[in-house]
CSV table of N, CA and C in Angstrom, one decimal:
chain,number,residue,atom,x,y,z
A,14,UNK,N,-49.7,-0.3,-115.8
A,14,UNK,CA,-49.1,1.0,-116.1
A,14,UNK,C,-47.7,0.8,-116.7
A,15,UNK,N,-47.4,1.2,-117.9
A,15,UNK,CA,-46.1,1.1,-118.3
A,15,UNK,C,-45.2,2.6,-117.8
A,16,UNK,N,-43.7,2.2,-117.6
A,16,UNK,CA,-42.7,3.1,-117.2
A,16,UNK,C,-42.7,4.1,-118.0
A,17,UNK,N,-42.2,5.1,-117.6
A,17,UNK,CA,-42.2,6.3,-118.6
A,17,UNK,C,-41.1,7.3,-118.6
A,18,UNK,N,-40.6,6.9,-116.8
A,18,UNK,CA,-39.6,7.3,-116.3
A,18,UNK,C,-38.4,6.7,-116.2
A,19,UNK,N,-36.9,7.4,-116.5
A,19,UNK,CA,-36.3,6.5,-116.1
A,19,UNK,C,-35.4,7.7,-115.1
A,20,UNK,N,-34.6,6.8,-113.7
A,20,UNK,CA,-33.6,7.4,-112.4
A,20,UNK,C,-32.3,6.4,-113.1
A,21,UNK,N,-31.1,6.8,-113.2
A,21,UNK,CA,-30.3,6.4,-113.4
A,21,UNK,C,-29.4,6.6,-112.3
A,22,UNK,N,-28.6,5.6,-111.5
A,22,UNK,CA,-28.4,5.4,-110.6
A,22,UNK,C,-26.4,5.3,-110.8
A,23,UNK,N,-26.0,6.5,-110.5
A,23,UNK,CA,-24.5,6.1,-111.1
A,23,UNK,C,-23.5,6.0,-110.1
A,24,UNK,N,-22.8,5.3,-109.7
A,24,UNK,CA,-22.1,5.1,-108.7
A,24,UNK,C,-20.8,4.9,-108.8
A,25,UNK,N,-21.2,4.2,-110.0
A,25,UNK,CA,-19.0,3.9,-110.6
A,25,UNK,C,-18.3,5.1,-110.7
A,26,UNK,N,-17.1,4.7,-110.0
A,26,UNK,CA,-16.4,5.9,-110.3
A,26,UNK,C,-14.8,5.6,-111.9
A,27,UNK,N,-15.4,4.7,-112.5
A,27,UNK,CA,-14.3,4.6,-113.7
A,27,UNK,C,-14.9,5.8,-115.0
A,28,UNK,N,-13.9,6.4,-115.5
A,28,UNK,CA,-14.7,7.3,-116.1
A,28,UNK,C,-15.1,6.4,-117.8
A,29,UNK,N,-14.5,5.1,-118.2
A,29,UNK,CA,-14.8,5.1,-119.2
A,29,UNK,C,-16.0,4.1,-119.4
A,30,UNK,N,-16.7,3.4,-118.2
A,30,UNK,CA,-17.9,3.0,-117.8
A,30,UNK,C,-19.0,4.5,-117.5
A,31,UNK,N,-18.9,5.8,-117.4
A,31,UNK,CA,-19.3,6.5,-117.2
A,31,UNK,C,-19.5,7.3,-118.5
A,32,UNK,N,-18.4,7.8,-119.2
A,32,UNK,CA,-18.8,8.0,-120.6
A,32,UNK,C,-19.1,7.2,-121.5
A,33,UNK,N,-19.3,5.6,-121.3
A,33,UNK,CA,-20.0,4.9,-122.3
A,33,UNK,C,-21.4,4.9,-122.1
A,34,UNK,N,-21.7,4.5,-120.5
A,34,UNK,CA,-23.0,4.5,-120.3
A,34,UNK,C,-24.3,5.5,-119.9
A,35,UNK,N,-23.4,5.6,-118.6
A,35,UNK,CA,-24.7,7.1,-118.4
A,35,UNK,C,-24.8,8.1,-119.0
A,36,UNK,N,-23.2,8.6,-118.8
A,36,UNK,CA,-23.3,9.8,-119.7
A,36,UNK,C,-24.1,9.8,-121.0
A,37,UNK,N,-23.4,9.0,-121.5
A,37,UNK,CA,-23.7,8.6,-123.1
A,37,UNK,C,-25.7,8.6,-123.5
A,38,UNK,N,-25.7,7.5,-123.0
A,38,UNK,CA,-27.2,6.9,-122.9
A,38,UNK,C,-28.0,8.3,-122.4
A,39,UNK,N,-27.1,8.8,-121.1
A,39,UNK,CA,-28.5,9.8,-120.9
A,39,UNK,C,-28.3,11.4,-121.3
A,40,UNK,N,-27.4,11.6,-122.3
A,40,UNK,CA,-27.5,12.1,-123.3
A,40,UNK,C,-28.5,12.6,-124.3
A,41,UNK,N,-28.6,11.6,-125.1
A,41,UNK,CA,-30.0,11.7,-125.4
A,41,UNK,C,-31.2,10.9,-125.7
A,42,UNK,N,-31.7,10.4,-123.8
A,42,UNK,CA,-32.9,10.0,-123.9
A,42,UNK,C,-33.8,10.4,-124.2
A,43,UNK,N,-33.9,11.7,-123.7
A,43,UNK,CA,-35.4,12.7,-123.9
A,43,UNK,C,-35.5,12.8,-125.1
A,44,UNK,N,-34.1,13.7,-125.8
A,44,UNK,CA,-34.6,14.2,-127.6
A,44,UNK,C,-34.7,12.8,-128.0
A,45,UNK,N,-34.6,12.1,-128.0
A,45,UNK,CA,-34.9,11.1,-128.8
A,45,UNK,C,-36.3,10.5,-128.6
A,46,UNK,N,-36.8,10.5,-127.5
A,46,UNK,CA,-38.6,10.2,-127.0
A,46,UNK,C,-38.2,9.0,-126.4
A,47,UNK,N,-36.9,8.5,-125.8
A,47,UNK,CA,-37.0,7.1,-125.7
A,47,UNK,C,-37.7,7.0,-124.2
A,48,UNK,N,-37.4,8.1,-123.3
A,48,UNK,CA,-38.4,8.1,-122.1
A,48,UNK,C,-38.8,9.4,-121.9
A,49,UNK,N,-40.3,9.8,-121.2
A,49,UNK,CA,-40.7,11.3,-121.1
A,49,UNK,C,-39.8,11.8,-120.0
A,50,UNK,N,-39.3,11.6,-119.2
A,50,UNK,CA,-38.9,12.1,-117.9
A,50,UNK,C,-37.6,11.2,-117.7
A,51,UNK,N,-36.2,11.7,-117.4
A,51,UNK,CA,-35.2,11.4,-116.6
A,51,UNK,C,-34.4,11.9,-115.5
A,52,UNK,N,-33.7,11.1,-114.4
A,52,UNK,CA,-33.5,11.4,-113.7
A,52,UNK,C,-31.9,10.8,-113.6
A,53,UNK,N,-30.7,11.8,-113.5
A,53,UNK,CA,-29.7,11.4,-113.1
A,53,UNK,C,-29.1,11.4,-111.6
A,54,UNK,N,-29.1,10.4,-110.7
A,54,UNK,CA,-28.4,10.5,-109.7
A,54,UNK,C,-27.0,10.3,-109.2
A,55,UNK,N,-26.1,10.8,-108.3
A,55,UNK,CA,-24.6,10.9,-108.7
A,55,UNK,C,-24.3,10.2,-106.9
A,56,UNK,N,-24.0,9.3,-106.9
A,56,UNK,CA,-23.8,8.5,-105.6
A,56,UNK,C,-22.6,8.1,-105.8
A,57,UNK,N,-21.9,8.0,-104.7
A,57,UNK,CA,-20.5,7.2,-104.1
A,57,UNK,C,-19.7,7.6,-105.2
A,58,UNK,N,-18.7,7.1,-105.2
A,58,UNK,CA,-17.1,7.4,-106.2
A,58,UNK,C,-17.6,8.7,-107.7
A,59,UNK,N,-18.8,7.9,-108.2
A,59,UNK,CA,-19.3,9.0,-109.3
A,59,UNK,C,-18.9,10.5,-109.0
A,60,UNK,N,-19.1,10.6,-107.7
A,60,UNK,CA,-19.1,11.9,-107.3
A,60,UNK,C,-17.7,12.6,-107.5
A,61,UNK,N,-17.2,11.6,-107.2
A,61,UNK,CA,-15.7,12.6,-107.3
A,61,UNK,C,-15.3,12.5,-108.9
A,62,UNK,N,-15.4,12.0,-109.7
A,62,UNK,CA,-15.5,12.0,-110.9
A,62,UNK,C,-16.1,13.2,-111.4
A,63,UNK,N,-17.2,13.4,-111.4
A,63,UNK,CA,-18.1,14.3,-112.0
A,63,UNK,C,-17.6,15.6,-111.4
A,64,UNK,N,-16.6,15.8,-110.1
A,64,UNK,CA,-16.0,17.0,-109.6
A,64,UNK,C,-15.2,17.4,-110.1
A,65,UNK,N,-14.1,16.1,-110.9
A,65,UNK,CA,-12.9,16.4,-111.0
A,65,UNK,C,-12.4,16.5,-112.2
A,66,UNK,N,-13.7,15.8,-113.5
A,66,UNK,CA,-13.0,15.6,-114.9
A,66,UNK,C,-13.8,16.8,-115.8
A,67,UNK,N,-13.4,17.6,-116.3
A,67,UNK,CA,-14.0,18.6,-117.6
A,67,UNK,C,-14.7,17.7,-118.4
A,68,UNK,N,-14.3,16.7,-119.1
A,68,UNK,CA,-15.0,15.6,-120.1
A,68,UNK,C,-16.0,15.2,-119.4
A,69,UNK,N,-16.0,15.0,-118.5
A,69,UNK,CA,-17.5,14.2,-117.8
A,69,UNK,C,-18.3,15.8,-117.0
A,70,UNK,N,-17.8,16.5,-117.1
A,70,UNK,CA,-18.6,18.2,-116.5
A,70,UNK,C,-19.5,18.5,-118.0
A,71,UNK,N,-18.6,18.1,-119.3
A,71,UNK,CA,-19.0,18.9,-120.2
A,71,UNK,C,-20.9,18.0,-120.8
A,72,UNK,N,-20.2,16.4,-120.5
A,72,UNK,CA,-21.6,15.9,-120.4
A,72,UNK,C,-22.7,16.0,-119.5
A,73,UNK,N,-21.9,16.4,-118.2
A,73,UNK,CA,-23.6,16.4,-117.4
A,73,UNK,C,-23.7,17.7,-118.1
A,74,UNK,N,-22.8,18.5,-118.4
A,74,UNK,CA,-24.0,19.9,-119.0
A,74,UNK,C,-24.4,19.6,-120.1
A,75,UNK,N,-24.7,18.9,-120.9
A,75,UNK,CA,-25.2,18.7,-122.0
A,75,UNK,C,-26.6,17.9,-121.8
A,76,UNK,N,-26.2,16.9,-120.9
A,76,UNK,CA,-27.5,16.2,-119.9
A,76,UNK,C,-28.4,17.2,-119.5
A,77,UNK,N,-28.2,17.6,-118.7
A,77,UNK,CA,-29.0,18.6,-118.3
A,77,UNK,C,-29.8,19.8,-119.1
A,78,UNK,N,-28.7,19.7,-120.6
A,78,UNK,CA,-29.5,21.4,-121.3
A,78,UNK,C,-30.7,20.5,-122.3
A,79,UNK,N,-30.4,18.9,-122.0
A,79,UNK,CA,-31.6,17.6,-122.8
A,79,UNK,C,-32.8,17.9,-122.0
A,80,UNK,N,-32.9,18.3,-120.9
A,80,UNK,CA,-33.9,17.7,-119.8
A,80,UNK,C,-33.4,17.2,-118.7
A,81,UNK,N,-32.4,16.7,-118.5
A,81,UNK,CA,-32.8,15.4,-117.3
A,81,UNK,C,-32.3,15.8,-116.3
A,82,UNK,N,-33.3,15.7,-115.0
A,82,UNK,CA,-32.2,16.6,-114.1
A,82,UNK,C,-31.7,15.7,-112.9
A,83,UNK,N,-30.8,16.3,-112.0
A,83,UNK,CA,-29.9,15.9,-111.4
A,83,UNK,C,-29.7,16.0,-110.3
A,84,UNK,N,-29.9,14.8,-109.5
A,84,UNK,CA,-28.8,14.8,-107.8
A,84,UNK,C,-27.6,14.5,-107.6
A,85,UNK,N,-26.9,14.9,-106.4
A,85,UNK,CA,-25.9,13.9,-105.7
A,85,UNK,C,-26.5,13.9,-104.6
A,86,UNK,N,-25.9,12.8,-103.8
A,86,UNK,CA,-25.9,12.2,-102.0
A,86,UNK,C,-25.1,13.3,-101.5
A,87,UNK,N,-25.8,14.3,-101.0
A,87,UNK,CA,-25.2,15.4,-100.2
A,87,UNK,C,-24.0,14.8,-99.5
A,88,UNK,N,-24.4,13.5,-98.3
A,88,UNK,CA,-23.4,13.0,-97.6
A,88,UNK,C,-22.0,12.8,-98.1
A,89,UNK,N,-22.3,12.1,-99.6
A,89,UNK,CA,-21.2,11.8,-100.2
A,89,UNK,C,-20.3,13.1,-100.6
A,90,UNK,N,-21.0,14.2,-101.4
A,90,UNK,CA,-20.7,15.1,-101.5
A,90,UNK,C,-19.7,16.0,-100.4
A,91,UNK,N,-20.2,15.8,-99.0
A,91,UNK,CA,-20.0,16.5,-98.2
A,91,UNK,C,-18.5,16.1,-97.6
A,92,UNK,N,-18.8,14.4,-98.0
A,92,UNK,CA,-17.7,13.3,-97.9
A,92,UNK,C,-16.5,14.1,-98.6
A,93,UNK,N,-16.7,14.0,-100.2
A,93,UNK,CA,-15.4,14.8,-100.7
A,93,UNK,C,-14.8,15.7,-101.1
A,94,UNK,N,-16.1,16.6,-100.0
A,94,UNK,CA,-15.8,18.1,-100.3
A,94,UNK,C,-15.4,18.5,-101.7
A,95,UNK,N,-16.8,18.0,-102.3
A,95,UNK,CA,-17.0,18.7,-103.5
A,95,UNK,C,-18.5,19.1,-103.8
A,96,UNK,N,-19.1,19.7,-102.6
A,96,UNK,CA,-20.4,20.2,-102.8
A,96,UNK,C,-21.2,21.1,-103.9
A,97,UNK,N,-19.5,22.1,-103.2
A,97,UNK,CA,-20.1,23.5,-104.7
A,97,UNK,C,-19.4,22.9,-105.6
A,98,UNK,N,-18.6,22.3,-105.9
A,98,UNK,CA,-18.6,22.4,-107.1
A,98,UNK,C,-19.5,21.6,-108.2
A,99,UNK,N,-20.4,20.5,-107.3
A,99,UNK,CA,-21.4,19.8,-108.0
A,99,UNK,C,-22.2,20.8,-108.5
A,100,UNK,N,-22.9,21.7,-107.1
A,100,UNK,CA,-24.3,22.7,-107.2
A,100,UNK,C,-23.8,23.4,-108.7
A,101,UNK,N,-22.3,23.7,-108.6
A,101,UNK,CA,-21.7,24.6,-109.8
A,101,UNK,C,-22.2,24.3,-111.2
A,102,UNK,N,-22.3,22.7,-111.2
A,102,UNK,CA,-22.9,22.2,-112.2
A,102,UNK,C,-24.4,22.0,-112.6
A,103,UNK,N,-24.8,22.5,-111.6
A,103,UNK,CA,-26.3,22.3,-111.8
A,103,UNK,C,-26.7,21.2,-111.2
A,104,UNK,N,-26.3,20.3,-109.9
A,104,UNK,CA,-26.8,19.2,-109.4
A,104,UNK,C,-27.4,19.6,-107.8
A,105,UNK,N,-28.5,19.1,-107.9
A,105,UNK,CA,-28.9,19.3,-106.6
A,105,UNK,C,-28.3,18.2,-105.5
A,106,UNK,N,-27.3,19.2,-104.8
A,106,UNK,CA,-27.3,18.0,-103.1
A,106,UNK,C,-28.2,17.8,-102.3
A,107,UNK,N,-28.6,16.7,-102.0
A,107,UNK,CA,-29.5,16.1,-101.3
A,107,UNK,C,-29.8,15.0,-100.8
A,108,UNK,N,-30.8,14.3,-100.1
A,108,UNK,CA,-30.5,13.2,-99.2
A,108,UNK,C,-31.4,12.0,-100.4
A,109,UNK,N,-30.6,11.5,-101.6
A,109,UNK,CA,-31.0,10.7,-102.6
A,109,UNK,C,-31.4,9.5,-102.2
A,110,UNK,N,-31.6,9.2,-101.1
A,110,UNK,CA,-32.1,7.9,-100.6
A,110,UNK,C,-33.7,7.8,-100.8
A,111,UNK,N,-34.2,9.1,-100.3
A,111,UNK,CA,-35.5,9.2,-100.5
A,111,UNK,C,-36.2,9.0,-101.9
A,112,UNK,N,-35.8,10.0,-103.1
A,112,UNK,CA,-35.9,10.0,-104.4
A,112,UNK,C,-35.7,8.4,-104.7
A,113,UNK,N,-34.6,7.9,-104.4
A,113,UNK,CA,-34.5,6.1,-105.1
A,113,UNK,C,-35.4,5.1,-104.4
A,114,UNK,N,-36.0,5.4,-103.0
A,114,UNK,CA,-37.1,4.6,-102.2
A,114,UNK,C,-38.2,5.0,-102.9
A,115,UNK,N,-38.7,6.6,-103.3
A,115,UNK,CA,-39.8,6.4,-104.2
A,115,UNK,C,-39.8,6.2,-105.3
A,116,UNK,N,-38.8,5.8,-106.3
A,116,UNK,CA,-38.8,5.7,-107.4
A,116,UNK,C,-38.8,3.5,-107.4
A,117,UNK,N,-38.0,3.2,-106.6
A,117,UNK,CA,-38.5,1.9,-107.0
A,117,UNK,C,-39.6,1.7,-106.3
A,118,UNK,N,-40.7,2.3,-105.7
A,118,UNK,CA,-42.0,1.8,-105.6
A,118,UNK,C,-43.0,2.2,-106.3
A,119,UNK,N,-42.7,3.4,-107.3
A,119,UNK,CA,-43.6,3.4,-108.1
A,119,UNK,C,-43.8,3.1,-109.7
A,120,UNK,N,-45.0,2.7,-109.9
A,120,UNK,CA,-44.3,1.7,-111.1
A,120,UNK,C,-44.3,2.6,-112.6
A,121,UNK,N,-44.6,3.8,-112.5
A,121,UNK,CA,-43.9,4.5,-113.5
A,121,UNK,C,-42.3,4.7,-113.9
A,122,UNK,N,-41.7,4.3,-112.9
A,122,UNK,CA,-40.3,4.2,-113.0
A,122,UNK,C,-39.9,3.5,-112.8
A,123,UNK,N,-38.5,3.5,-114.2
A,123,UNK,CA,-37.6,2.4,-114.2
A,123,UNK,C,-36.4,2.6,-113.3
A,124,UNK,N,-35.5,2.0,-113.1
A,124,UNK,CA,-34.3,2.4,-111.8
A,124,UNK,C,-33.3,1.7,-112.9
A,125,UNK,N,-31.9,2.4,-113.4
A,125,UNK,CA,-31.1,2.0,-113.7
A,125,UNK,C,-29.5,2.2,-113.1
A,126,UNK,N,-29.1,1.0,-113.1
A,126,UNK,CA,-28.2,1.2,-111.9
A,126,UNK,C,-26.5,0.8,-112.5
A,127,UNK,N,-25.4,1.6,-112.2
A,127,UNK,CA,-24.3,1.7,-113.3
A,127,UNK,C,-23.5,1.7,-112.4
């Protein structure tokens, strides 16, 4: 069975590792066909990044209006009391440990980790 899926796993909190890669890249995976299905997840330091910069808000909305949709680690979230303002963005809080245990055991999905 070949991948089809890709979870992108972002955790760094530097933003110009973040606007080169995830953002960037998962921008436009879908319009382009390069995978059917994406999944951006927002773990550890990312999180406060993605609460706090307009330039990285304006790309997950852009992400998002592509297809690809989106968690953060509630805990983490909860961590830097920036809950709503993720949801604000369109990210689901939630316990992302689960989503990344089923995603690296199934072999439709790729796991990319930033």
């Amino acid at each position: 069975m070949s991948k089809t899926k890709l979870l992108i796993v972002w955790t760094n909190g530097d933003k110009e590792v973040a606007m080169k890669l995830p953002l960037l890249y998962g921008s436009v995976i879908l319009e382009r066909g390069y995978w059917e299905e994406a999944h951006l997840m927002i773990w550890g330091p990312s999180i406060k990044l993605a609460a706090a910069d307009e330039e990285v808000q304006a790309r997950l909305k852009q992400m998002k209006a592509s297809g690809v949709t989106m968690s953060a680690c509630i805990v983490c979230t909860e961590d830097y009391a920036v809950t709503d303002a993720l949801a604000a963005l369109g990210v689901e809080n939630t316990h992302t440990g689960e989503m990344l245990t089923e995603c690296l055991k199934d072999d439709s999905w790729a796991v990319m980790t930033v």
